[in-house]
Amino acid sequence: MDTMTPWPYPRWIAHRGAGKLAPENTLAAFRLGASLGWRAFECDVKLSADEVPFLLHDSTLERTTDGQGSAGDLPWGQLAQYDAGSWHSRSFAGEPLPTLAAIAAFVRRNGHALNIEIKPTPELEETTGQVVAEHAARLWAGDRVPPLLSSFRPESLLGARDAAPALPRALLLDTLWTGWFEMARSLGCVAVVTKHVLMDAALLAQVHGAGMRGLVYTVNDTSEADRLLALGIDGLITDAVDRFSPAVG
């Protein structure tokens, strides 16, 4: 068995800031999550056309902003003008898309931990990993707990490794595709983050046996959370920030 290094991250992680209670991937969502006692957050980061890292889950703008088209095709100056809150509710109208720098300022000043999911525009997988990692290394320079960089795309993690090898990396998995384990190890990942239904005792033992941590997404059911906690899971990402206590387990 490889020796696992100490794990500095809280076990409970708020998905996209505050799950469903506020517009995802906005400062408003982070503030709401923090007000409920959450101290670790997950968010999605991609690049504008002029390579500014900012928070957005989808490749396109329509679902969570009043913009249209591919977000990666637009410069940050234009993206910054969009309303990323009205789609959720009137109380969040006018909430802007935040840059990674803005989120870094919030979480660092409040002592929170962050899991950055690298969400590349198609065909920019490696470049997105490189640029996001470069910014993260600079923004968190000197901090005891750096952000955890994760991605479904190995190319993005390769770019992140090459740009900032000291930052921890995690491979995201929605299926256990052939070669995932070898890929995670070759990329120097400190963790794998699987869809919660994939995780069982054997898989967690395999991950731990390689010196990596096992995390899961997106756990919103109490009985499923209890099952995973009993396994000894290292991290649970959830939308249910108003129902789970981040201090439990």
CSV table of C-alpha atoms in Angstrom, one decimal, residues 2-245:
chain,number,residue,atom,x,y,z
A,2,ASP,CA,1.2,3.5,-0.9
A,3,THR,CA,1.2,5.9,2.1
A,4,MET,CA,-1.5,8.5,1.9
A,5,THR,CA,-0.4,12.1,2.7
A,6,PRO,CA,-2.5,14.0,5.3
A,7,TRP,CA,-5.7,15.3,3.8
A,8,PRO,CA,-6.3,19.0,4.5
A,9,TYR,CA,-9.8,19.3,3.1
A,10,PRO,CA,-13.1,19.1,5.0
A,11,ARG,CA,-15.2,16.0,4.3
A,12,TRP,CA,-18.3,17.9,3.2
A,13,ILE,CA,-18.1,20.1,0.1
A,14,ALA,CA,-20.8,22.5,-1.1
A,15,HIS,CA,-21.6,22.0,-4.8
A,16,ARG,CA,-21.2,25.1,-7.0
A,17,GLY,CA,-21.3,27.3,-3.9
A,18,ALA,CA,-24.6,26.7,-2.3
A,19,GLY,CA,-26.1,23.9,-4.3
A,20,LYS,CA,-29.6,24.9,-5.4
A,21,LEU,CA,-30.3,27.7,-2.9
A,22,ALA,CA,-28.6,30.5,-4.9
A,23,PRO,CA,-27.5,30.8,-8.5
A,24,GLU,CA,-24.7,28.3,-9.0
A,25,ASN,CA,-21.1,29.4,-9.4
A,26,THR,CA,-21.7,32.9,-8.2
A,27,LEU,CA,-20.3,34.8,-5.2
A,28,ALA,CA,-23.9,35.0,-3.9
A,29,ALA,CA,-23.9,31.2,-3.7
A,30,PHE,CA,-20.6,31.1,-1.9
A,31,ARG,CA,-21.8,33.7,0.6
A,32,LEU,CA,-25.0,31.8,1.3
A,33,GLY,CA,-23.2,28.5,1.7
A,34,ALA,CA,-20.7,30.1,4.1
A,35,SER,CA,-23.6,31.6,6.1
A,36,LEU,CA,-24.9,28.1,6.6
A,37,GLY,CA,-21.6,27.0,8.1
A,38,TRP,CA,-20.0,25.5,5.0
A,39,ARG,CA,-16.2,25.8,4.8
A,40,ALA,CA,-15.4,23.8,1.6
A,41,PHE,CA,-16.8,24.6,-1.8
A,42,GLU,CA,-16.7,23.2,-5.3
A,43,CYS,CA,-17.0,25.3,-8.5
A,44,ASP,CA,-16.5,25.1,-12.3
A,45,VAL,CA,-13.9,27.2,-14.0
A,46,LYS,CA,-13.4,27.8,-17.7
A,47,LEU,CA,-11.6,30.4,-19.9
A,48,SER,CA,-12.9,33.4,-21.7
A,49,ALA,CA,-11.7,34.0,-25.2
A,50,ASP,CA,-8.9,36.2,-23.8
A,51,GLU,CA,-8.0,33.5,-21.2
A,52,VAL,CA,-9.6,35.0,-18.1
A,53,PRO,CA,-10.6,32.1,-15.8
A,54,PHE,CA,-14.2,32.5,-14.6
A,55,LEU,CA,-17.0,30.4,-13.1
A,56,LEU,CA,-19.5,28.7,-15.4
A,57,HIS,CA,-20.6,25.0,-15.7
A,58,ASP,CA,-22.0,24.8,-19.2
A,59,SER,CA,-20.2,25.4,-22.4
A,60,THR,CA,-23.0,27.8,-23.4
A,61,LEU,CA,-24.5,30.7,-21.6
A,62,GLU,CA,-28.3,30.3,-22.0
A,63,ARG,CA,-29.1,28.1,-18.9
A,64,THR,CA,-27.6,30.3,-16.2
A,65,THR,CA,-27.2,33.8,-17.8
A,66,ASP,CA,-29.0,36.2,-20.1
A,67,GLY,CA,-26.3,35.7,-22.7
A,68,GLN,CA,-26.2,33.4,-25.7
A,69,GLY,CA,-23.7,31.2,-27.4
A,70,SER,CA,-20.4,29.6,-26.4
A,71,ALA,CA,-18.9,31.3,-23.4
A,72,GLY,CA,-15.4,30.5,-24.5
A,73,ASP,CA,-15.8,32.5,-27.7
A,74,LEU,CA,-16.4,35.7,-25.8
A,75,PRO,CA,-13.9,38.1,-24.1
A,76,TRP,CA,-14.2,38.7,-20.4
A,77,GLY,CA,-15.3,42.3,-20.8
A,78,GLN,CA,-18.5,41.0,-22.5
A,79,LEU,CA,-19.1,38.1,-20.2
A,80,ALA,CA,-18.8,40.4,-17.2
A,81,GLN,CA,-21.9,42.3,-18.3
A,82,TYR,CA,-24.3,39.3,-18.2
A,83,ASP,CA,-26.9,38.6,-15.5
A,84,ALA,CA,-26.1,35.3,-13.9
A,85,GLY,CA,-28.8,35.5,-11.2
A,86,SER,CA,-32.2,36.2,-12.6
A,87,TRP,CA,-32.6,32.7,-14.0
A,88,HIS,CA,-32.6,31.5,-10.4
A,89,SER,CA,-34.9,34.0,-8.7
A,90,ARG,CA,-35.7,37.7,-8.6
A,91,SER,CA,-33.8,38.2,-5.4
A,92,PHE,CA,-30.5,37.4,-7.2
A,93,ALA,CA,-31.2,39.6,-10.3
A,94,GLY,CA,-28.1,41.2,-11.6
A,95,GLU,CA,-25.6,38.8,-10.0
A,96,PRO,CA,-22.6,38.7,-12.3
A,97,LEU,CA,-20.4,35.9,-13.4
A,98,PRO,CA,-17.3,35.9,-11.0
A,99,THR,CA,-13.7,35.5,-12.0
A,100,LEU,CA,-11.6,32.8,-10.3
A,101,ALA,CA,-9.7,35.7,-8.7
A,102,ALA,CA,-12.9,37.0,-7.1
A,103,ILE,CA,-13.7,33.6,-5.7
A,104,ALA,CA,-10.1,33.1,-4.5
A,105,ALA,CA,-10.3,36.4,-2.6
A,106,PHE,CA,-13.5,35.3,-0.8
A,107,VAL,CA,-12.4,31.8,0.2
A,108,ARG,CA,-8.9,32.8,1.2
A,109,ARG,CA,-10.0,35.7,3.4
A,110,ASN,CA,-12.5,33.5,5.1
A,111,GLY,CA,-10.3,30.4,5.5
A,112,HIS,CA,-12.4,28.2,3.2
A,113,ALA,CA,-11.2,25.3,1.0
A,114,LEU,CA,-11.9,25.1,-2.7
A,115,ASN,CA,-12.2,22.3,-5.3
A,116,ILE,CA,-11.8,23.8,-8.7
A,117,GLU,CA,-13.3,21.7,-11.5
A,118,ILE,CA,-11.6,22.5,-14.7
A,119,LYS,CA,-14.4,22.8,-17.4
A,120,PRO,CA,-12.7,23.4,-20.7
A,121,THR,CA,-14.3,24.6,-23.9
A,122,PRO,CA,-14.0,21.7,-26.4
A,123,GLU,CA,-10.6,21.5,-28.0
A,124,LEU,CA,-9.0,23.7,-25.3
A,125,GLU,CA,-8.7,21.0,-22.7
A,126,GLU,CA,-4.9,21.2,-22.1
A,127,THR,CA,-4.7,25.0,-22.4
A,128,THR,CA,-7.5,25.4,-19.9
A,129,GLY,CA,-5.8,23.2,-17.4
A,130,GLN,CA,-2.5,25.1,-17.9
A,131,VAL,CA,-4.0,28.6,-17.5
A,132,VAL,CA,-6.3,27.7,-14.6
A,133,ALA,CA,-3.4,26.1,-12.7
A,134,GLU,CA,-1.1,29.0,-13.4
A,135,HIS,CA,-3.7,31.4,-12.0
A,136,ALA,CA,-4.5,29.2,-9.0
A,137,ALA,CA,-0.8,28.8,-8.1
A,138,ARG,CA,-0.4,32.6,-8.1
A,139,LEU,CA,-3.7,33.4,-6.3
A,140,TRP,CA,-3.0,30.9,-3.5
A,141,ALA,CA,0.8,31.4,-3.3
A,142,GLY,CA,2.0,30.8,0.2
A,143,ASP,CA,-1.3,29.3,1.5
A,144,ARG,CA,-1.1,26.2,3.7
A,145,VAL,CA,-4.1,24.6,1.9
A,146,PRO,CA,-4.1,25.0,-1.9
A,147,PRO,CA,-7.1,24.4,-4.1
A,148,LEU,CA,-7.8,20.9,-5.3
A,149,LEU,CA,-7.9,20.9,-9.2
A,150,SER,CA,-10.2,18.3,-10.7
A,151,SER,CA,-11.4,17.4,-14.1
A,152,PHE,CA,-13.1,14.7,-16.2
A,153,ARG,CA,-10.6,15.5,-18.9
A,154,PRO,CA,-7.1,13.9,-18.4
A,155,GLU,CA,-5.7,16.5,-20.9
A,156,SER,CA,-6.8,19.3,-18.6
A,157,LEU,CA,-5.1,17.6,-15.6
A,158,LEU,CA,-2.0,17.1,-17.7
A,159,GLY,CA,-1.9,20.8,-18.5
A,160,ALA,CA,-2.4,21.6,-14.8
A,161,ARG,CA,0.4,19.2,-13.8
A,162,ASP,CA,2.8,20.8,-16.3
A,163,ALA,CA,2.0,24.3,-15.3
A,164,ALA,CA,1.8,24.0,-11.5
A,165,PRO,CA,3.0,20.5,-10.5
A,166,ALA,CA,2.8,21.3,-6.8
A,167,LEU,CA,-1.0,21.9,-6.9
A,168,PRO,CA,-3.0,18.7,-6.0
A,169,ARG,CA,-5.1,17.1,-8.7
A,170,ALA,CA,-8.0,14.7,-8.8
A,171,LEU,CA,-9.6,12.7,-11.7
A,172,LEU,CA,-13.3,13.0,-12.0
A,173,LEU,CA,-15.2,9.8,-13.1
A,174,ASP,CA,-18.8,9.4,-14.2
A,175,THR,CA,-18.0,5.8,-15.3
A,176,LEU,CA,-15.1,3.5,-14.5
A,177,TRP,CA,-13.7,3.6,-18.0
A,178,THR,CA,-10.9,1.3,-19.0
A,179,GLY,CA,-7.6,2.6,-17.8
A,180,TRP,CA,-8.9,5.2,-15.4
A,181,PHE,CA,-6.8,3.9,-12.5
A,182,GLU,CA,-3.6,3.9,-14.4
A,183,MET,CA,-4.4,7.4,-15.8
A,184,ALA,CA,-5.0,8.8,-12.3
A,185,ARG,CA,-1.7,7.4,-11.1
A,186,SER,CA,0.3,8.6,-14.2
A,187,LEU,CA,-1.1,12.1,-13.7
A,188,GLY,CA,0.1,12.1,-10.1
A,189,CYS,CA,-3.5,12.5,-8.8
A,190,VAL,CA,-4.0,12.7,-5.0
A,191,ALA,CA,-7.6,11.7,-5.3
A,192,VAL,CA,-10.4,10.4,-7.6
A,193,VAL,CA,-13.9,11.8,-7.4
A,194,THR,CA,-16.6,9.4,-8.7
A,195,LYS,CA,-20.3,9.6,-9.2
A,196,HIS,CA,-21.6,8.5,-5.8
A,197,VAL,CA,-23.3,5.3,-7.1
A,198,LEU,CA,-20.0,4.0,-8.4
A,199,MET,CA,-18.3,4.1,-5.0
A,200,ASP,CA,-18.2,0.9,-2.9
A,201,ALA,CA,-15.8,-0.7,-0.4
A,202,ALA,CA,-13.7,-2.4,-3.1
A,203,LEU,CA,-13.2,0.7,-5.1
A,204,LEU,CA,-12.4,2.8,-2.1
A,205,ALA,CA,-9.9,0.2,-1.0
A,206,GLN,CA,-8.2,0.2,-4.5
A,207,VAL,CA,-8.0,4.0,-4.3
A,208,HIS,CA,-6.6,4.1,-0.8
A,209,GLY,CA,-4.2,1.3,-1.6
A,210,ALA,CA,-2.6,3.5,-4.2
A,211,GLY,CA,-2.2,6.3,-1.7
A,212,MET,CA,-5.1,8.4,-3.2
A,213,ARG,CA,-8.2,9.7,-1.5
A,214,GLY,CA,-11.7,8.9,-2.6
A,215,LEU,CA,-14.4,11.5,-3.0
A,216,VAL,CA,-17.9,11.4,-4.5
A,217,TYR,CA,-20.5,13.7,-6.1
A,218,THR,CA,-23.4,14.7,-5.9
A,219,VAL,CA,-24.8,13.2,-2.6
A,220,ASN,CA,-28.2,14.6,-1.7
A,221,ASP,CA,-29.8,11.6,0.0
A,222,THR,CA,-29.3,10.9,3.7
A,223,SER,CA,-29.2,7.2,3.4
A,224,GLU,CA,-26.6,7.4,0.6
A,225,ALA,CA,-24.5,9.8,2.7
A,226,ASP,CA,-24.7,7.3,5.6
A,227,ARG,CA,-23.5,4.5,3.4
A,228,LEU,CA,-20.6,6.4,2.1
A,229,LEU,CA,-19.6,7.7,5.5
A,230,ALA,CA,-19.6,4.1,6.8
A,231,LEU,CA,-17.2,3.2,4.0
A,232,GLY,CA,-14.7,5.8,5.2
A,233,ILE,CA,-15.2,8.2,2.2
A,234,ASP,CA,-12.8,11.2,2.2
A,235,GLY,CA,-15.2,13.8,0.7
A,236,LEU,CA,-18.8,14.2,-0.2
A,237,ILE,CA,-20.0,16.9,-2.6
A,238,THR,CA,-23.6,17.9,-2.1
A,239,ASP,CA,-26.3,20.3,-3.2
A,240,ALA,CA,-28.2,19.8,0.1
A,241,VAL,CA,-26.4,22.5,2.0
A,242,ASP,CA,-29.5,23.3,4.0
A,243,ARG,CA,-30.1,19.7,5.0
A,244,PHE,CA,-26.7,18.3,5.7
A,245,SER,CA,-24.4,19.7,8.4
